[in-house]
């Protein structure tokens, strides 16, 4: 029981981080994005963001899947749903990774 | 408002040849990791590894401020390597990156190989090698373990960001003075590394407090667990 308890606790922590703490995340560009944007300005043209100036990200393309249902950690583009998107992501990652590792594991002989 | 919350390299930073090259590097690296991972995965560690991946996904969502207008988030290589070992750890980080790119439109699809190379392969290897070199300190007690986790995570972040600099030097889509790129990228990631170090230290410390037997880096130093399970476990 003790064993199972730790795993359940670990999952709950991940769910709380993705489902609730995620609302507190800083929305500024991260270090890599920042570095690729040095020298450029983001301007809005017809509602779409464009880069002007000279920077590494100048030729960066929009994500091919930017209109997928969970794009940018929001359900259907609704930013209020970040927590829900995060919870789904945690469960999906757990399912994929857990499934893969369970298949890869050494079978116990008992 | 559509401020991009993209956290990884997007498509169009590296040219097609370089992107393809690093997809190859990633595939080879992951194949090696998968074959070596088997030896450390069993009924007990496989669920732990799945949870580590899920925890990395969650924690990578939390961008913390590092400079005015600049944030950072956990990459997770050292964290995964210390908890589940380097091979399984590299797979954990990779699965997170694949889910982010394919489901959350975070991190370009052609850039996935380079992102995996940097964060999953370089980051995990760097974090693990540092932790391994300092294992003697880590096994001495909680303070030692937490300190080693912090240092390994700082190094993992900086080296993963250097991976980007190398890739950009090999085949950046735009020409830009490399020295300036390296200074900005590595400088910012030195700061992000401190955040990465704190998160890694807290997480490893918490797991070690409850289940030290599940910390890969501490393997071989534990007293047999059976001593404890004999009491209080219902048959």
XYZ file of C-alpha atoms in Angstrom:
345
model
C 0.000 0.000 0.000
C 2.874 2.307 0.912
C 4.290 1.790 -2.562
C 1.073 2.599 -4.337
C 0.641 5.628 -2.088
C 3.821 7.258 -3.328
C 2.871 6.791 -6.970
C -0.594 8.233 -6.400
C 0.922 11.166 -4.542
C 3.452 11.840 -7.297
C 0.688 11.832 -9.917
C -1.436 14.195 -7.812
C 1.468 16.624 -7.534
C 1.905 16.565 -11.333
C -1.833 17.105 -11.850
C -1.923 20.045 -9.445
C 1.099 21.662 -11.105
C -0.357 21.264 -14.606
C -3.949 21.922 -13.618
C -3.595 24.831 -11.209
C -0.048 26.163 -10.781
C 0.133 26.533 -14.576
C -2.088 29.626 -14.299
C 0.745 31.371 -12.476
C 3.299 30.697 -15.224
C 5.151 33.702 -16.616
C 3.885 34.387 -20.135
C 7.044 36.196 -21.260
C 9.077 34.434 -23.955
C 11.471 31.851 -22.525
C 15.242 32.162 -22.730
C 15.559 30.526 -26.126
C 12.667 32.462 -27.646
C 14.085 35.641 -26.189
C 17.481 34.944 -27.752
C 15.952 34.204 -31.148
C 13.928 37.425 -31.025
C 16.810 39.789 -30.172
C 16.839 42.455 -32.902
C 13.214 41.969 -33.918
C 9.987 43.612 -32.909
C 6.699 41.800 -32.835
C 4.060 43.800 -34.704
C 0.495 42.917 -35.294
C -0.623 42.871 -38.929
C -4.278 42.078 -39.556
C -4.509 40.306 -36.224
C -1.507 38.090 -36.948
C 1.892 38.524 -35.347
C 4.783 39.432 -37.640
C 8.429 40.050 -36.916
C 10.195 43.121 -38.160
C 13.914 43.810 -37.938
C 16.751 41.335 -38.014
C 16.819 38.327 -35.700
C 17.325 34.575 -35.649
C 13.604 33.892 -35.564
C 12.971 35.980 -38.662
C 12.223 32.953 -40.762
C 10.584 30.991 -37.978
C 7.335 29.466 -39.113
C 4.087 29.060 -37.314
C 3.548 25.584 -36.004
C 1.892 23.295 -38.561
C -0.480 22.147 -35.856
C -1.200 25.600 -34.421
C -4.917 25.080 -34.907
C -5.027 21.642 -33.268
C -7.495 21.276 -30.372
C -4.890 21.592 -27.600
C -2.482 23.991 -29.334
C -0.663 26.385 -26.984
C -1.913 24.543 -23.902
C -5.506 25.647 -24.277
C -8.596 23.658 -25.129
C -9.935 25.015 -28.410
C -7.887 28.204 -28.071
C -9.571 29.242 -24.820
C -6.784 30.516 -22.572
C -8.884 29.992 -19.468
C -8.652 26.259 -20.083
C -4.885 25.972 -19.604
C -5.376 23.864 -16.494
C -7.616 21.404 -18.316
C -5.122 21.180 -21.191
C -2.364 20.585 -18.658
C -4.259 17.798 -16.918
C -4.936 16.122 -20.265
C -1.255 16.462 -21.159
C -0.133 14.887 -17.887
C -2.499 11.938 -18.359
C -1.507 11.509 -22.006
C 2.199 11.645 -21.171
C 1.707 9.195 -18.310
C -0.202 6.826 -20.583
C 2.348 6.949 -23.390
C 5.469 6.853 -21.228
C 4.065 4.434 -18.679
C 2.843 2.136 -21.454
C 6.155 2.214 -23.276
C 8.188 1.576 -20.113
C 5.840 -1.200 -19.017
C 6.350 -2.929 -22.384
C 10.120 -2.412 -22.269
C 10.542 -3.678 -18.698
C 12.178 -6.908 -17.706
C 9.444 -9.350 -16.825
C 9.709 -10.738 -13.351
C 9.928 -14.495 -13.367
C 7.285 -15.002 -10.734
C -3.942 37.889 -27.216
C -1.646 35.350 -28.737
C 1.733 35.891 -27.150
C 3.435 32.694 -28.124
C 3.960 30.387 -25.206
C 6.184 28.248 -27.373
C 8.932 26.898 -25.188
C 11.197 25.102 -27.588
C 12.864 25.733 -30.883
C 10.279 26.401 -33.566
C 10.539 25.453 -37.217
C 12.498 27.796 -39.445
C 15.383 28.517 -37.079
C 17.538 25.773 -38.564
C 17.733 24.952 -42.256
C 16.227 21.761 -43.625
C 19.510 19.849 -43.918
C 20.511 20.560 -40.343
C 17.014 19.774 -39.060
C 17.087 16.408 -40.842
C 20.586 15.681 -39.584
C 19.448 16.147 -35.991
C 16.324 14.083 -36.520
C 18.804 11.346 -37.439
C 20.904 12.039 -34.338
C 17.773 11.901 -32.184
C 16.549 8.623 -33.703
C 19.917 6.930 -33.211
C 20.246 8.308 -29.683
C 16.778 7.174 -28.698
C 17.284 3.719 -30.201
C 20.413 3.296 -28.089
C 18.605 4.654 -25.022
C 15.659 2.305 -25.543
C 17.887 -0.736 -25.827
C 19.859 0.216 -22.710
C 16.755 1.264 -20.766
C 15.439 -2.297 -20.580
C 18.043 -3.291 -18.035
C 16.801 -0.742 -15.503
C 13.055 -1.109 -16.041
C 11.105 -3.540 -13.916
C 7.674 -3.755 -12.288
C 8.700 -1.113 -9.759
C 10.713 1.338 -11.863
C 8.523 1.307 -15.006
C 5.573 3.075 -13.309
C 8.026 5.472 -11.641
C 9.508 6.333 -15.054
C 6.049 6.975 -16.497
C 5.303 9.296 -13.601
C 8.604 11.126 -14.024
C 7.647 11.846 -17.653
C 4.205 13.082 -16.570
C 5.809 15.247 -13.866
C 8.241 16.725 -16.413
C 5.342 17.606 -18.700
C 3.575 19.371 -15.845
C 6.643 21.182 -14.586
C 7.697 22.356 -18.049
C 4.430 24.306 -18.196
C 5.616 26.525 -15.369
C 7.644 29.365 -16.808
C 9.392 31.361 -14.109
C 10.787 34.876 -14.587
C 14.556 35.144 -15.008
C 14.977 38.696 -16.355
C 12.521 41.478 -17.138
C 10.518 40.163 -20.086
C 12.308 36.815 -20.149
C 11.178 33.556 -18.591
C 12.545 30.063 -18.321
C 11.258 26.609 -17.583
C 12.613 23.267 -16.507
C 14.246 21.132 -19.189
C 14.468 18.125 -16.893
C 17.466 16.110 -18.067
C 19.276 15.995 -14.729
C 16.028 15.459 -12.821
C 15.092 12.466 -14.952
C 18.608 11.010 -14.979
C 18.972 11.194 -11.187
C 15.561 9.607 -10.567
C 15.392 6.946 -13.289
C 18.855 6.774 -14.840
C 20.241 8.294 -18.033
C 18.728 5.922 -20.603
C 15.203 5.897 -19.247
C 15.600 9.583 -18.421
C 16.418 10.483 -22.027
C 13.291 8.600 -23.111
C 11.173 10.444 -20.518
C 12.288 13.877 -21.735
C 11.820 12.810 -25.374
C 8.281 11.574 -24.835
C 7.430 14.918 -23.248
C 8.899 16.780 -26.227
C 6.999 14.596 -28.697
C 3.697 15.127 -26.875
C 4.348 18.878 -26.716
C 5.184 19.131 -30.419
C 2.436 16.865 -31.751
C -0.424 17.620 -29.379
C 0.268 21.070 -27.944
C 1.918 22.673 -31.002
C 4.894 23.530 -28.777
C 8.259 23.097 -30.479
C 8.488 22.720 -34.244
C 7.984 19.335 -35.855
C 11.054 19.539 -38.081
C 12.932 21.014 -35.106
C 11.942 18.039 -32.941
C 15.186 16.210 -33.674
C 17.271 19.181 -32.549
C 15.072 19.758 -29.498
C 15.393 16.090 -28.502
C 19.146 16.216 -29.103
C 19.542 19.259 -26.856
C 17.158 18.620 -24.006
C 16.804 14.831 -23.956
C 20.224 13.620 -25.104
C 22.703 16.391 -24.228
C 20.818 17.632 -21.159
C 20.291 14.185 -19.695
C 23.829 13.019 -20.449
C 25.349 16.183 -18.970
C 23.166 16.043 -15.870
C 23.881 12.380 -15.344
C 27.642 12.633 -15.833
C 27.870 15.446 -13.305
C 25.706 13.528 -10.837
C 27.774 10.387 -11.392
C 31.025 12.252 -10.840
C 29.648 13.623 -7.569
C 27.857 10.450 -6.495
C 30.064 10.062 -3.453
C 28.743 13.366 -2.131
C 25.170 12.549 -3.114
C 25.247 9.297 -1.169
C 26.515 10.940 1.979
C 23.142 12.350 2.944
C 20.219 14.539 2.020
C 22.203 17.783 1.827
C 24.752 16.126 -0.422
C 22.115 14.653 -2.717
C 20.219 17.917 -3.049
C 23.420 19.876 -3.746
C 24.499 17.416 -6.417
C 21.040 17.587 -8.005
C 21.300 21.386 -8.126
C 24.742 21.406 -9.737
C 23.842 18.673 -12.247
C 20.733 20.621 -13.269
C 22.625 23.891 -13.798
C 25.142 22.106 -16.033
C 22.361 20.270 -17.908
C 20.603 23.545 -18.731
C 23.702 25.367 -19.929
C 24.971 22.460 -22.044
C 21.543 21.884 -23.608
C 21.479 25.544 -24.614
C 24.978 25.191 -26.061
C 23.516 22.439 -28.232
C 21.307 25.061 -29.829
C 24.301 27.327 -30.429
C 26.175 24.494 -32.181
C 23.143 23.639 -34.316
C 22.663 27.274 -35.234
C 26.337 27.547 -36.167
C 26.009 24.454 -38.359
C 22.890 25.487 -40.178
C 21.035 28.527 -38.960
C 18.371 29.724 -41.356
C 19.505 33.323 -40.837
C 23.010 34.664 -40.608
C 23.707 36.261 -37.291
C 26.954 36.882 -35.421
C 27.587 33.634 -33.597
C 29.350 35.223 -30.643
C 26.334 37.375 -29.850
C 23.992 34.406 -30.181
C 26.148 32.265 -27.924
C 26.457 35.027 -25.313
C 22.704 35.644 -25.148
C 21.649 31.997 -25.234
C 24.204 30.740 -22.730
C 23.895 33.801 -20.484
C 20.136 33.485 -20.163
C 20.368 29.742 -19.655
C 22.847 30.221 -16.858
C 20.036 32.050 -15.061
C 17.411 29.510 -16.099
C 19.794 26.855 -14.807
C 19.439 28.259 -11.295
C 15.666 27.751 -11.495
C 16.204 24.321 -12.995
C 18.604 23.566 -10.145
C 16.120 24.607 -7.466
C 13.259 22.571 -8.980
C 15.511 19.547 -9.488
C 16.891 19.746 -5.954
C 13.417 20.086 -4.407
C 12.014 17.191 -6.433
C 14.918 14.820 -5.895
C 15.005 15.748 -2.212
C 11.292 15.055 -1.827
C 11.450 11.680 -3.567
C 14.529 10.685 -1.568
C 12.758 11.616 1.673
C 9.867 9.254 0.979
C 11.222 6.580 -1.332
C 15.032 6.639 -1.524
C 14.864 3.220 -3.177
C 13.337 4.910 -6.237
C 16.264 7.299 -6.727
C 18.510 5.786 -9.396
C 21.583 7.690 -8.236
C 21.287 6.141 -4.770
C 21.078 2.566 -5.989
C 23.356 0.187 -4.250
C 23.469 2.252 -1.085
C 20.104 1.252 0.326
C 19.460 -1.269 2.970
C 17.093 -3.925 1.729
C 13.539 -2.657 1.735
C 12.150 -5.919 3.053
C 13.069 -4.820 6.554
C 10.237 -2.345 6.369
C 7.583 -4.091 4.354
C 7.339 -6.846 6.966
C 5.555 -4.528 9.320
C 2.114 -3.196 8.688
C 1.575 -4.546 5.202
C -1.667 -6.453 4.972
C -1.232 -9.843 3.377
